[in-house]
């Protein structure tokens, strides 16, 4: 049995609001949006996941921010990849970084820069400013 997301719930969100959910770490709300879709809804959700504000967020989408945070539930990442597919994995920001690049940078920072030196990719200041 496939339960579909009510269309008014899908229309309530756009690409920017999905970025905002990631910035504010509202994982339950994001999870509820991503789950339970028919084919038409999946296409709309994919478009929202791929949306990027090239000016305000340096071309980052919600997947970039989800991969940046260390506390994001893995099922959120899995749902995003399931919906967005290879297009989402290959999506780059204005500097050419993929979301997986942010995830890799985060892992390397945690392993090799315990004091979190300033020469690494750092979104914290921009994220705090964006919320």
PDB file of N, CA and C in Angstrom, residues 1-104:
ATOM      1  N   UNK A   1       0.840  -1.177   0.000  1.00  0.00           N
ATOM      2  CA  UNK A   1       0.000   0.000   0.000  1.00  0.00           C
ATOM      3  C   UNK A   1       0.884   1.239   0.000  1.00  0.00           C
ATOM      4  N   UNK A   2       0.685   2.102  -0.954  1.00  0.00           N
ATOM      5  CA  UNK A   2       1.473   3.333  -1.066  1.00  0.00           C
ATOM      6  C   UNK A   2       0.664   4.497  -0.517  1.00  0.00           C
ATOM      7  N   UNK A   3       1.184   5.117   0.501  1.00  0.00           N
ATOM      8  CA  UNK A   3       0.537   6.299   1.068  1.00  0.00           C
ATOM      9  C   UNK A   3       1.177   7.505   0.410  1.00  0.00           C
ATOM     10  N   UNK A   4       0.377   8.382  -0.150  1.00  0.00           N
ATOM     11  CA  UNK A   4       0.958   9.543  -0.817  1.00  0.00           C
ATOM     12  C   UNK A   4       0.904  10.765   0.090  1.00  0.00           C
ATOM     13  N   UNK A   5       1.824  11.663  -0.166  1.00  0.00           N
ATOM     14  CA  UNK A   5       1.876  12.913   0.574  1.00  0.00           C
ATOM     15  C   UNK A   5       0.784  13.828   0.037  1.00  0.00           C
ATOM     16  N   UNK A   6      -0.034  14.407   0.888  1.00  0.00           N
ATOM     17  CA  UNK A   6      -1.054  15.331   0.390  1.00  0.00           C
ATOM     18  C   UNK A   6      -0.412  16.448  -0.428  1.00  0.00           C
ATOM     19  N   UNK A   7      -1.036  16.778  -1.546  1.00  0.00           N
ATOM     20  CA  UNK A   7      -0.472  17.766  -2.459  1.00  0.00           C
ATOM     21  C   UNK A   7      -0.275  19.118  -1.784  1.00  0.00           C
ATOM     22  N   UNK A   8      -1.136  19.480  -0.816  1.00  0.00           N
ATOM     23  CA  UNK A   8      -0.954  20.775  -0.142  1.00  0.00           C
ATOM     24  C   UNK A   8       0.310  20.781   0.707  1.00  0.00           C
ATOM     25  N   UNK A   9       0.742  19.608   1.172  1.00  0.00           N
ATOM     26  CA  UNK A   9       1.994  19.532   1.937  1.00  0.00           C
ATOM     27  C   UNK A   9       3.174  19.738   1.002  1.00  0.00           C
ATOM     28  N   UNK A  10       3.118  19.131  -0.186  1.00  0.00           N
ATOM     29  CA  UNK A  10       4.197  19.307  -1.150  1.00  0.00           C
ATOM     30  C   UNK A  10       4.288  20.760  -1.585  1.00  0.00           C
ATOM     31  N   UNK A  11       3.174  21.366  -1.888  1.00  0.00           N
ATOM     32  CA  UNK A  11       3.175  22.749  -2.364  1.00  0.00           C
ATOM     33  C   UNK A  11       3.583  23.734  -1.275  1.00  0.00           C
ATOM     34  N   UNK A  12       3.510  23.314  -0.026  1.00  0.00           N
ATOM     35  CA  UNK A  12       3.896  24.179   1.086  1.00  0.00           C
ATOM     36  C   UNK A  12       5.399  24.448   1.079  1.00  0.00           C
ATOM     37  N   UNK A  13       6.138  23.550   0.483  1.00  0.00           N
ATOM     38  CA  UNK A  13       7.592  23.664   0.461  1.00  0.00           C
ATOM     39  C   UNK A  13       8.074  24.070  -0.922  1.00  0.00           C
ATOM     40  N   UNK A  14       9.203  24.745  -0.940  1.00  0.00           N
ATOM     41  CA  UNK A  14       9.921  24.987  -2.178  1.00  0.00           C
ATOM     42  C   UNK A  14      11.386  24.708  -1.877  1.00  0.00           C
ATOM     43  N   UNK A  15      12.252  24.907  -2.863  1.00  0.00           N
ATOM     44  CA  UNK A  15      13.661  24.607  -2.653  1.00  0.00           C
ATOM     45  C   UNK A  15      14.266  25.378  -1.497  1.00  0.00           C
ATOM     46  N   UNK A  16      13.904  26.656  -1.365  1.00  0.00           N
ATOM     47  CA  UNK A  16      14.446  27.473  -0.278  1.00  0.00           C
ATOM     48  C   UNK A  16      13.990  26.957   1.075  1.00  0.00           C
ATOM     49  N   UNK A  17      12.733  26.563   1.187  1.00  0.00           N
ATOM     50  CA  UNK A  17      12.257  26.097   2.490  1.00  0.00           C
ATOM     51  C   UNK A  17      12.896  24.764   2.869  1.00  0.00           C
ATOM     52  N   UNK A  18      13.261  23.933   1.886  1.00  0.00           N
ATOM     53  CA  UNK A  18      13.991  22.702   2.217  1.00  0.00           C
ATOM     54  C   UNK A  18      15.388  23.034   2.728  1.00  0.00           C
ATOM     55  N   UNK A  19      16.025  24.032   2.129  1.00  0.00           N
ATOM     56  CA  UNK A  19      17.323  24.490   2.640  1.00  0.00           C
ATOM     57  C   UNK A  19      17.154  24.985   4.074  1.00  0.00           C
ATOM     58  N   UNK A  20      16.109  25.754   4.329  1.00  0.00           N
ATOM     59  CA  UNK A  20      15.865  26.274   5.676  1.00  0.00           C
ATOM     60  C   UNK A  20      15.656  25.147   6.687  1.00  0.00           C
ATOM     61  N   UNK A  21      14.945  24.088   6.289  1.00  0.00           N
ATOM     62  CA  UNK A  21      14.758  22.952   7.199  1.00  0.00           C
ATOM     63  C   UNK A  21      16.102  22.335   7.561  1.00  0.00           C
ATOM     64  N   UNK A  22      17.013  22.239   6.591  1.00  0.00           N
ATOM     65  CA  UNK A  22      18.348  21.698   6.874  1.00  0.00           C
ATOM     66  C   UNK A  22      19.154  22.647   7.749  1.00  0.00           C
ATOM     67  N   UNK A  23      19.097  23.940   7.442  1.00  0.00           N
ATOM     68  CA  UNK A  23      19.845  24.914   8.238  1.00  0.00           C
ATOM     69  C   UNK A  23      19.385  24.923   9.689  1.00  0.00           C
ATOM     70  N   UNK A  24      18.090  24.735   9.891  1.00  0.00           N
ATOM     71  CA  UNK A  24      17.526  24.746  11.245  1.00  0.00           C
ATOM     72  C   UNK A  24      17.479  23.353  11.867  1.00  0.00           C
ATOM     73  N   UNK A  25      17.978  22.369  11.111  1.00  0.00           N
ATOM     74  CA  UNK A  25      18.067  20.969  11.569  1.00  0.00           C
ATOM     75  C   UNK A  25      16.713  20.415  11.996  1.00  0.00           C
ATOM     76  N   UNK A  26      15.704  20.702  11.223  1.00  0.00           N
ATOM     77  CA  UNK A  26      14.349  20.192  11.487  1.00  0.00           C
ATOM     78  C   UNK A  26      14.177  18.875  10.732  1.00  0.00           C
ATOM     79  N   UNK A  27      14.862  17.857  11.236  1.00  0.00           N
ATOM     80  CA  UNK A  27      14.938  16.579  10.529  1.00  0.00           C
ATOM     81  C   UNK A  27      13.591  15.872  10.456  1.00  0.00           C
ATOM     82  N   UNK A  28      12.786  15.929  11.500  1.00  0.00           N
ATOM     83  CA  UNK A  28      11.483  15.252  11.466  1.00  0.00           C
ATOM     84  C   UNK A  28      10.581  15.850  10.393  1.00  0.00           C
ATOM     85  N   UNK A  29      10.566  17.162  10.304  1.00  0.00           N
ATOM     86  CA  UNK A  29       9.735  17.822   9.297  1.00  0.00           C
ATOM     87  C   UNK A  29      10.229  17.499   7.884  1.00  0.00           C
ATOM     88  N   UNK A  30      11.549  17.493   7.705  1.00  0.00           N
ATOM     89  CA  UNK A  30      12.120  17.154   6.407  1.00  0.00           C
ATOM     90  C   UNK A  30      11.816  15.700   6.047  1.00  0.00           C
ATOM     91  N   UNK A  31      11.955  14.818   7.022  1.00  0.00           N
ATOM     92  CA  UNK A  31      11.655  13.395   6.806  1.00  0.00           C
ATOM     93  C   UNK A  31      10.201  13.218   6.370  1.00  0.00           C
ATOM     94  N   UNK A  32       9.291  13.882   7.045  1.00  0.00           N
ATOM     95  CA  UNK A  32       7.875  13.779   6.692  1.00  0.00           C
ATOM     96  C   UNK A  32       7.616  14.263   5.272  1.00  0.00           C
ATOM     97  N   UNK A  33       8.318  15.291   4.857  1.00  0.00           N
ATOM     98  CA  UNK A  33       8.159  15.783   3.491  1.00  0.00           C
ATOM     99  C   UNK A  33       8.675  14.760   2.479  1.00  0.00           C
ATOM    100  N   UNK A  34       9.808  14.146   2.772  1.00  0.00           N
ATOM    101  CA  UNK A  34      10.453  13.259   1.806  1.00  0.00           C
ATOM    102  C   UNK A  34       9.765  11.904   1.660  1.00  0.00           C
ATOM    103  N   UNK A  35       9.081  11.440   2.693  1.00  0.00           N
ATOM    104  CA  UNK A  35       8.479  10.103   2.667  1.00  0.00           C
ATOM    105  C   UNK A  35       7.187  10.055   1.869  1.00  0.00           C
ATOM    106  N   UNK A  36       6.815   8.820   1.510  1.00  0.00           N
ATOM    107  CA  UNK A  36       5.494   8.499   0.946  1.00  0.00           C
ATOM    108  C   UNK A  36       5.131   9.339  -0.269  1.00  0.00           C
ATOM    109  N   UNK A  37       5.572   8.906  -1.420  1.00  0.00           N
ATOM    110  CA  UNK A  37       5.319   9.672  -2.635  1.00  0.00           C
ATOM    111  C   UNK A  37       4.875   8.784  -3.784  1.00  0.00           C
ATOM    112  N   UNK A  38       4.002   9.330  -4.624  1.00  0.00           N
ATOM    113  CA  UNK A  38       3.715   8.671  -5.890  1.00  0.00           C
ATOM    114  C   UNK A  38       4.686   9.243  -6.924  1.00  0.00           C
ATOM    115  N   UNK A  39       4.604   8.791  -8.150  1.00  0.00           N
ATOM    116  CA  UNK A  39       5.574   9.181  -9.179  1.00  0.00           C
ATOM    117  C   UNK A  39       5.594  10.690  -9.438  1.00  0.00           C
ATOM    118  N   UNK A  40       4.432  11.314  -9.512  1.00  0.00           N
ATOM    119  CA  UNK A  40       4.357  12.758  -9.755  1.00  0.00           C
ATOM    120  C   UNK A  40       4.975  13.538  -8.590  1.00  0.00           C
ATOM    121  N   UNK A  41       4.671  13.116  -7.374  1.00  0.00           N
ATOM    122  CA  UNK A  41       5.221  13.788  -6.196  1.00  0.00           C
ATOM    123  C   UNK A  41       6.732  13.616  -6.132  1.00  0.00           C
ATOM    124  N   UNK A  42       7.229  12.427  -6.493  1.00  0.00           N
ATOM    125  CA  UNK A  42       8.675  12.193  -6.479  1.00  0.00           C
ATOM    126  C   UNK A  42       9.395  13.156  -7.416  1.00  0.00           C
ATOM    127  N   UNK A  43       8.841  13.395  -8.582  1.00  0.00           N
ATOM    128  CA  UNK A  43       9.467  14.322  -9.525  1.00  0.00           C
ATOM    129  C   UNK A  43       9.493  15.740  -8.951  1.00  0.00           C
ATOM    130  N   UNK A  44       8.410  16.163  -8.326  1.00  0.00           N
ATOM    131  CA  UNK A  44       8.371  17.494  -7.706  1.00  0.00           C
ATOM    132  C   UNK A  44       9.390  17.584  -6.576  1.00  0.00           C
ATOM    133  N   UNK A  45       9.483  16.530  -5.775  1.00  0.00           N
ATOM    134  CA  UNK A  45      10.433  16.530  -4.658  1.00  0.00           C
ATOM    135  C   UNK A  45      11.867  16.546  -5.167  1.00  0.00           C
ATOM    136  N   UNK A  46      12.131  15.817  -6.254  1.00  0.00           N
ATOM    137  CA  UNK A  46      13.479  15.833  -6.830  1.00  0.00           C
ATOM    138  C   UNK A  46      13.848  17.251  -7.259  1.00  0.00           C
ATOM    139  N   UNK A  47      12.925  17.937  -7.905  1.00  0.00           N
ATOM    140  CA  UNK A  47      13.182  19.317  -8.319  1.00  0.00           C
ATOM    141  C   UNK A  47      13.473  20.210  -7.113  1.00  0.00           C
ATOM    142  N   UNK A  48      12.764  19.994  -6.016  1.00  0.00           N
ATOM    143  CA  UNK A  48      13.002  20.789  -4.809  1.00  0.00           C
ATOM    144  C   UNK A  48      14.375  20.467  -4.209  1.00  0.00           C
ATOM    145  N   UNK A  49      14.759  19.190  -4.223  1.00  0.00           N
ATOM    146  CA  UNK A  49      16.068  18.805  -3.693  1.00  0.00           C
ATOM    147  C   UNK A  49      17.205  19.375  -4.543  1.00  0.00           C
ATOM    148  N   UNK A  50      16.993  19.476  -5.840  1.00  0.00           N
ATOM    149  CA  UNK A  50      18.031  19.978  -6.738  1.00  0.00           C
ATOM    150  C   UNK A  50      18.079  21.502  -6.794  1.00  0.00           C
ATOM    151  N   UNK A  51      17.074  22.167  -6.221  1.00  0.00           N
ATOM    152  CA  UNK A  51      17.019  23.620  -6.281  1.00  0.00           C
ATOM    153  C   UNK A  51      18.155  24.238  -5.479  1.00  0.00           C
ATOM    154  N   UNK A  52      18.765  25.270  -6.047  1.00  0.00           N
ATOM    155  CA  UNK A  52      19.850  25.986  -5.368  1.00  0.00           C
ATOM    156  C   UNK A  52      19.645  27.477  -5.577  1.00  0.00           C
ATOM    157  N   UNK A  53      19.902  28.236  -4.533  1.00  0.00           N
ATOM    158  CA  UNK A  53      19.878  29.687  -4.645  1.00  0.00           C
ATOM    159  C   UNK A  53      21.312  30.117  -4.903  1.00  0.00           C
ATOM    160  N   UNK A  54      21.636  30.359  -6.150  1.00  0.00           N
ATOM    161  CA  UNK A  54      23.026  30.631  -6.522  1.00  0.00           C
ATOM    162  C   UNK A  54      23.589  31.898  -5.892  1.00  0.00           C
ATOM    163  N   UNK A  55      22.733  32.829  -5.512  1.00  0.00           N
ATOM    164  CA  UNK A  55      23.210  34.067  -4.912  1.00  0.00           C
ATOM    165  C   UNK A  55      23.364  33.978  -3.410  1.00  0.00           C
ATOM    166  N   UNK A  56      22.294  33.618  -2.725  1.00  0.00           N
ATOM    167  CA  UNK A  56      22.277  33.688  -1.267  1.00  0.00           C
ATOM    168  C   UNK A  56      23.063  32.573  -0.586  1.00  0.00           C
ATOM    169  N   UNK A  57      22.972  31.370  -1.072  1.00  0.00           N
ATOM    170  CA  UNK A  57      23.630  30.236  -0.408  1.00  0.00           C
ATOM    171  C   UNK A  57      24.832  29.730  -1.199  1.00  0.00           C
ATOM    172  N   UNK A  58      25.438  30.587  -2.004  1.00  0.00           N
ATOM    173  CA  UNK A  58      26.596  30.221  -2.808  1.00  0.00           C
ATOM    174  C   UNK A  58      26.321  28.986  -3.669  1.00  0.00           C
ATOM    175  N   UNK A  59      25.080  28.840  -4.088  1.00  0.00           N
ATOM    176  CA  UNK A  59      24.727  27.724  -4.956  1.00  0.00           C
ATOM    177  C   UNK A  59      24.587  26.396  -4.247  1.00  0.00           C
ATOM    178  N   UNK A  60      24.493  26.423  -2.928  1.00  0.00           N
ATOM    179  CA  UNK A  60      24.319  25.170  -2.183  1.00  0.00           C
ATOM    180  C   UNK A  60      22.841  24.823  -2.105  1.00  0.00           C
ATOM    181  N   UNK A  61      22.559  23.530  -2.176  1.00  0.00           N
ATOM    182  CA  UNK A  61      21.202  23.041  -1.984  1.00  0.00           C
ATOM    183  C   UNK A  61      21.070  22.402  -0.615  1.00  0.00           C
ATOM    184  N   UNK A  62      19.887  21.913  -0.327  1.00  0.00           N
ATOM    185  CA  UNK A  62      19.659  21.322   0.997  1.00  0.00           C
ATOM    186  C   UNK A  62      20.541  20.095   1.217  1.00  0.00           C
ATOM    187  N   UNK A  63      20.880  19.349   0.156  1.00  0.00           N
ATOM    188  CA  UNK A  63      21.734  18.167   0.311  1.00  0.00           C
ATOM    189  C   UNK A  63      23.137  18.562   0.767  1.00  0.00           C
ATOM    190  N   UNK A  64      23.646  19.697   0.282  1.00  0.00           N
ATOM    191  CA  UNK A  64      24.953  20.185   0.744  1.00  0.00           C
ATOM    192  C   UNK A  64      24.932  20.398   2.258  1.00  0.00           C
ATOM    193  N   UNK A  65      23.875  21.045   2.735  1.00  0.00           N
ATOM    194  CA  UNK A  65      23.800  21.332   4.170  1.00  0.00           C
ATOM    195  C   UNK A  65      23.548  20.066   4.987  1.00  0.00           C
ATOM    196  N   UNK A  66      22.721  19.173   4.474  1.00  0.00           N
ATOM    197  CA  UNK A  66      22.475  17.919   5.195  1.00  0.00           C
ATOM    198  C   UNK A  66      23.768  17.120   5.335  1.00  0.00           C
ATOM    199  N   UNK A  67      24.590  17.107   4.297  1.00  0.00           N
ATOM    200  CA  UNK A  67      25.861  16.375   4.360  1.00  0.00           C
ATOM    201  C   UNK A  67      26.883  17.072   5.239  1.00  0.00           C
ATOM    202  N   UNK A  68      26.713  18.349   5.462  1.00  0.00           N
ATOM    203  CA  UNK A  68      27.652  19.091   6.298  1.00  0.00           C
ATOM    204  C   UNK A  68      27.461  18.787   7.783  1.00  0.00           C
ATOM    205  N   UNK A  69      26.211  18.690   8.229  1.00  0.00           N
ATOM    206  CA  UNK A  69      25.943  18.499   9.656  1.00  0.00           C
ATOM    207  C   UNK A  69      26.345  17.106  10.113  1.00  0.00           C
ATOM    208  N   UNK A  70      26.854  17.015  11.325  1.00  0.00           N
ATOM    209  CA  UNK A  70      27.256  15.712  11.855  1.00  0.00           C
ATOM    210  C   UNK A  70      26.098  14.978  12.510  1.00  0.00           C
ATOM    211  N   UNK A  71      25.015  15.667  12.821  1.00  0.00           N
ATOM    212  CA  UNK A  71      23.918  15.012  13.536  1.00  0.00           C
ATOM    213  C   UNK A  71      22.733  14.665  12.644  1.00  0.00           C
ATOM    214  N   UNK A  72      22.904  14.750  11.329  1.00  0.00           N
ATOM    215  CA  UNK A  72      21.779  14.446  10.437  1.00  0.00           C
ATOM    216  C   UNK A  72      21.493  12.940  10.477  1.00  0.00           C
ATOM    217  N   UNK A  73      20.240  12.554  10.666  1.00  0.00           N
ATOM    218  CA  UNK A  73      19.909  11.126  10.657  1.00  0.00           C
ATOM    219  C   UNK A  73      20.199  10.521   9.279  1.00  0.00           C
ATOM    220  N   UNK A  74      20.789   9.340   9.265  1.00  0.00           N
ATOM    221  CA  UNK A  74      21.182   8.707   8.013  1.00  0.00           C
ATOM    222  C   UNK A  74      19.988   8.460   7.096  1.00  0.00           C
ATOM    223  N   UNK A  75      18.808   8.231   7.663  1.00  0.00           N
ATOM    224  CA  UNK A  75      17.656   7.986   6.787  1.00  0.00           C
ATOM    225  C   UNK A  75      17.289   9.224   5.969  1.00  0.00           C
ATOM    226  N   UNK A  76      17.607  10.409   6.463  1.00  0.00           N
ATOM    227  CA  UNK A  76      17.370  11.640   5.705  1.00  0.00           C
ATOM    228  C   UNK A  76      18.267  11.651   4.464  1.00  0.00           C
ATOM    229  N   UNK A  77      19.545  11.348   4.666  1.00  0.00           N
ATOM    230  CA  UNK A  77      20.490  11.289   3.544  1.00  0.00           C
ATOM    231  C   UNK A  77      20.031  10.233   2.545  1.00  0.00           C
ATOM    232  N   UNK A  78      19.641   9.058   3.050  1.00  0.00           N
ATOM    233  CA  UNK A  78      19.197   7.972   2.174  1.00  0.00           C
ATOM    234  C   UNK A  78      17.959   8.365   1.373  1.00  0.00           C
ATOM    235  N   UNK A  79      16.987   9.018   2.016  1.00  0.00           N
ATOM    236  CA  UNK A  79      15.786   9.465   1.303  1.00  0.00           C
ATOM    237  C   UNK A  79      16.132  10.489   0.226  1.00  0.00           C
ATOM    238  N   UNK A  80      17.014  11.419   0.557  1.00  0.00           N
ATOM    239  CA  UNK A  80      17.407  12.429  -0.424  1.00  0.00           C
ATOM    240  C   UNK A  80      18.062  11.787  -1.645  1.00  0.00           C
ATOM    241  N   UNK A  81      18.980  10.854  -1.401  1.00  0.00           N
ATOM    242  CA  UNK A  81      19.677  10.193  -2.510  1.00  0.00           C
ATOM    243  C   UNK A  81      18.713   9.323  -3.305  1.00  0.00           C
ATOM    244  N   UNK A  82      17.813   8.650  -2.624  1.00  0.00           N
ATOM    245  CA  UNK A  82      16.823   7.822  -3.307  1.00  0.00           C
ATOM    246  C   UNK A  82      15.966   8.671  -4.253  1.00  0.00           C
ATOM    247  N   UNK A  83      15.585   9.854  -3.817  1.00  0.00           N
ATOM    248  CA  UNK A  83      14.747  10.736  -4.634  1.00  0.00           C
ATOM    249  C   UNK A  83      15.581  11.469  -5.686  1.00  0.00           C
ATOM    250  N   UNK A  84      16.706  12.021  -5.281  1.00  0.00           N
ATOM    251  CA  UNK A  84      17.505  12.867  -6.183  1.00  0.00           C
ATOM    252  C   UNK A  84      18.437  12.117  -7.102  1.00  0.00           C
ATOM    253  N   UNK A  85      18.812  10.902  -6.723  1.00  0.00           N
ATOM    254  CA  UNK A  85      19.668  10.073  -7.558  1.00  0.00           C
ATOM    255  C   UNK A  85      21.011  10.702  -7.883  1.00  0.00           C
ATOM    256  N   UNK A  86      21.546  10.285  -9.023  1.00  0.00           N
ATOM    257  CA  UNK A  86      22.866  10.738  -9.458  1.00  0.00           C
ATOM    258  C   UNK A  86      22.905  12.244  -9.685  1.00  0.00           C
ATOM    259  N   UNK A  87      21.781  12.821 -10.117  1.00  0.00           N
ATOM    260  CA  UNK A  87      21.743  14.277 -10.308  1.00  0.00           C
ATOM    261  C   UNK A  87      22.045  15.008  -9.003  1.00  0.00           C
ATOM    262  N   UNK A  88      21.503  14.507  -7.913  1.00  0.00           N
ATOM    263  CA  UNK A  88      21.741  15.128  -6.608  1.00  0.00           C
ATOM    264  C   UNK A  88      23.185  14.915  -6.171  1.00  0.00           C
ATOM    265  N   UNK A  89      23.703  13.706  -6.360  1.00  0.00           N
ATOM    266  CA  UNK A  89      25.080  13.410  -5.967  1.00  0.00           C
ATOM    267  C   UNK A  89      26.088  14.258  -6.742  1.00  0.00           C
ATOM    268  N   UNK A  90      25.780  14.579  -7.990  1.00  0.00           N
ATOM    269  CA  UNK A  90      26.694  15.354  -8.835  1.00  0.00           C
ATOM    270  C   UNK A  90      26.480  16.859  -8.749  1.00  0.00           C
ATOM    271  N   UNK A  91      25.463  17.301  -8.046  1.00  0.00           N
ATOM    272  CA  UNK A  91      25.146  18.722  -7.961  1.00  0.00           C
ATOM    273  C   UNK A  91      26.257  19.470  -7.221  1.00  0.00           C
ATOM    274  N   UNK A  92      26.719  20.566  -7.810  1.00  0.00           N
ATOM    275  CA  UNK A  92      27.809  21.337  -7.205  1.00  0.00           C
ATOM    276  C   UNK A  92      27.335  22.731  -6.807  1.00  0.00           C
ATOM    277  N   UNK A  93      28.060  23.311  -5.850  1.00  0.00           N
ATOM    278  CA  UNK A  93      27.787  24.697  -5.475  1.00  0.00           C
ATOM    279  C   UNK A  93      28.561  25.617  -6.419  1.00  0.00           C
ATOM    280  N   UNK A  94      28.539  26.901  -6.161  1.00  0.00           N
ATOM    281  CA  UNK A  94      29.217  27.862  -7.039  1.00  0.00           C
ATOM    282  C   UNK A  94      30.729  27.672  -7.072  1.00  0.00           C
ATOM    283  N   UNK A  95      31.288  27.002  -6.066  1.00  0.00           N
ATOM    284  CA  UNK A  95      32.729  26.753  -6.022  1.00  0.00           C
ATOM    285  C   UNK A  95      33.102  25.390  -6.585  1.00  0.00           C
ATOM    286  N   UNK A  96      32.112  24.636  -7.076  1.00  0.00           N
ATOM    287  CA  UNK A  96      32.379  23.330  -7.669  1.00  0.00           C
ATOM    288  C   UNK A  96      32.382  22.173  -6.689  1.00  0.00           C
ATOM    289  N   UNK A  97      31.991  22.405  -5.427  1.00  0.00           N
ATOM    290  CA  UNK A  97      31.975  21.337  -4.430  1.00  0.00           C
ATOM    291  C   UNK A  97      30.645  20.591  -4.458  1.00  0.00           C
ATOM    292  N   UNK A  98      30.712  19.275  -4.390  1.00  0.00           N
ATOM    293  CA  UNK A  98      29.504  18.466  -4.232  1.00  0.00           C
ATOM    294  C   UNK A  98      29.198  18.331  -2.745  1.00  0.00           C
ATOM    295  N   UNK A  99      28.012  17.843  -2.442  1.00  0.00           N
ATOM    296  CA  UNK A  99      27.650  17.599  -1.042  1.00  0.00           C
ATOM    297  C   UNK A  99      28.572  16.554  -0.431  1.00  0.00           C
ATOM    298  N   UNK A 100      28.965  15.569  -1.228  1.00  0.00           N
ATOM    299  CA  UNK A 100      29.881  14.551  -0.708  1.00  0.00           C
ATOM    300  C   UNK A 100      31.242  15.156  -0.390  1.00  0.00           C
ATOM    301  N   UNK A 101      31.618  16.208  -1.100  1.00  0.00           N
ATOM    302  CA  UNK A 101      32.843  16.930  -0.770  1.00  0.00           C
ATOM    303  C   UNK A 101      32.755  17.574   0.605  1.00  0.00           C
ATOM    304  N   UNK A 102      31.578  18.118   0.929  1.00  0.00           N
ATOM    305  CA  UNK A 102      31.373  18.685   2.267  1.00  0.00           C
ATOM    306  C   UNK A 102      31.430  17.597   3.327  1.00  0.00           C
ATOM    307  N   UNK A 103      30.813  16.451   3.036  1.00  0.00           N
ATOM    308  CA  UNK A 103      30.838  15.343   3.998  1.00  0.00           C
ATOM    309  C   UNK A 103      32.270  14.866   4.212  1.00  0.00           C
ATOM    310  N   UNK A 104      33.028  14.737   3.127  1.00  0.00           N
ATOM    311  CA  UNK A 104      34.423  14.313   3.239  1.00  0.00           C
ATOM    312  C   UNK A 104      35.263  15.320   3.995  1.00  0.00           C
TER     313      UNK A 104
END
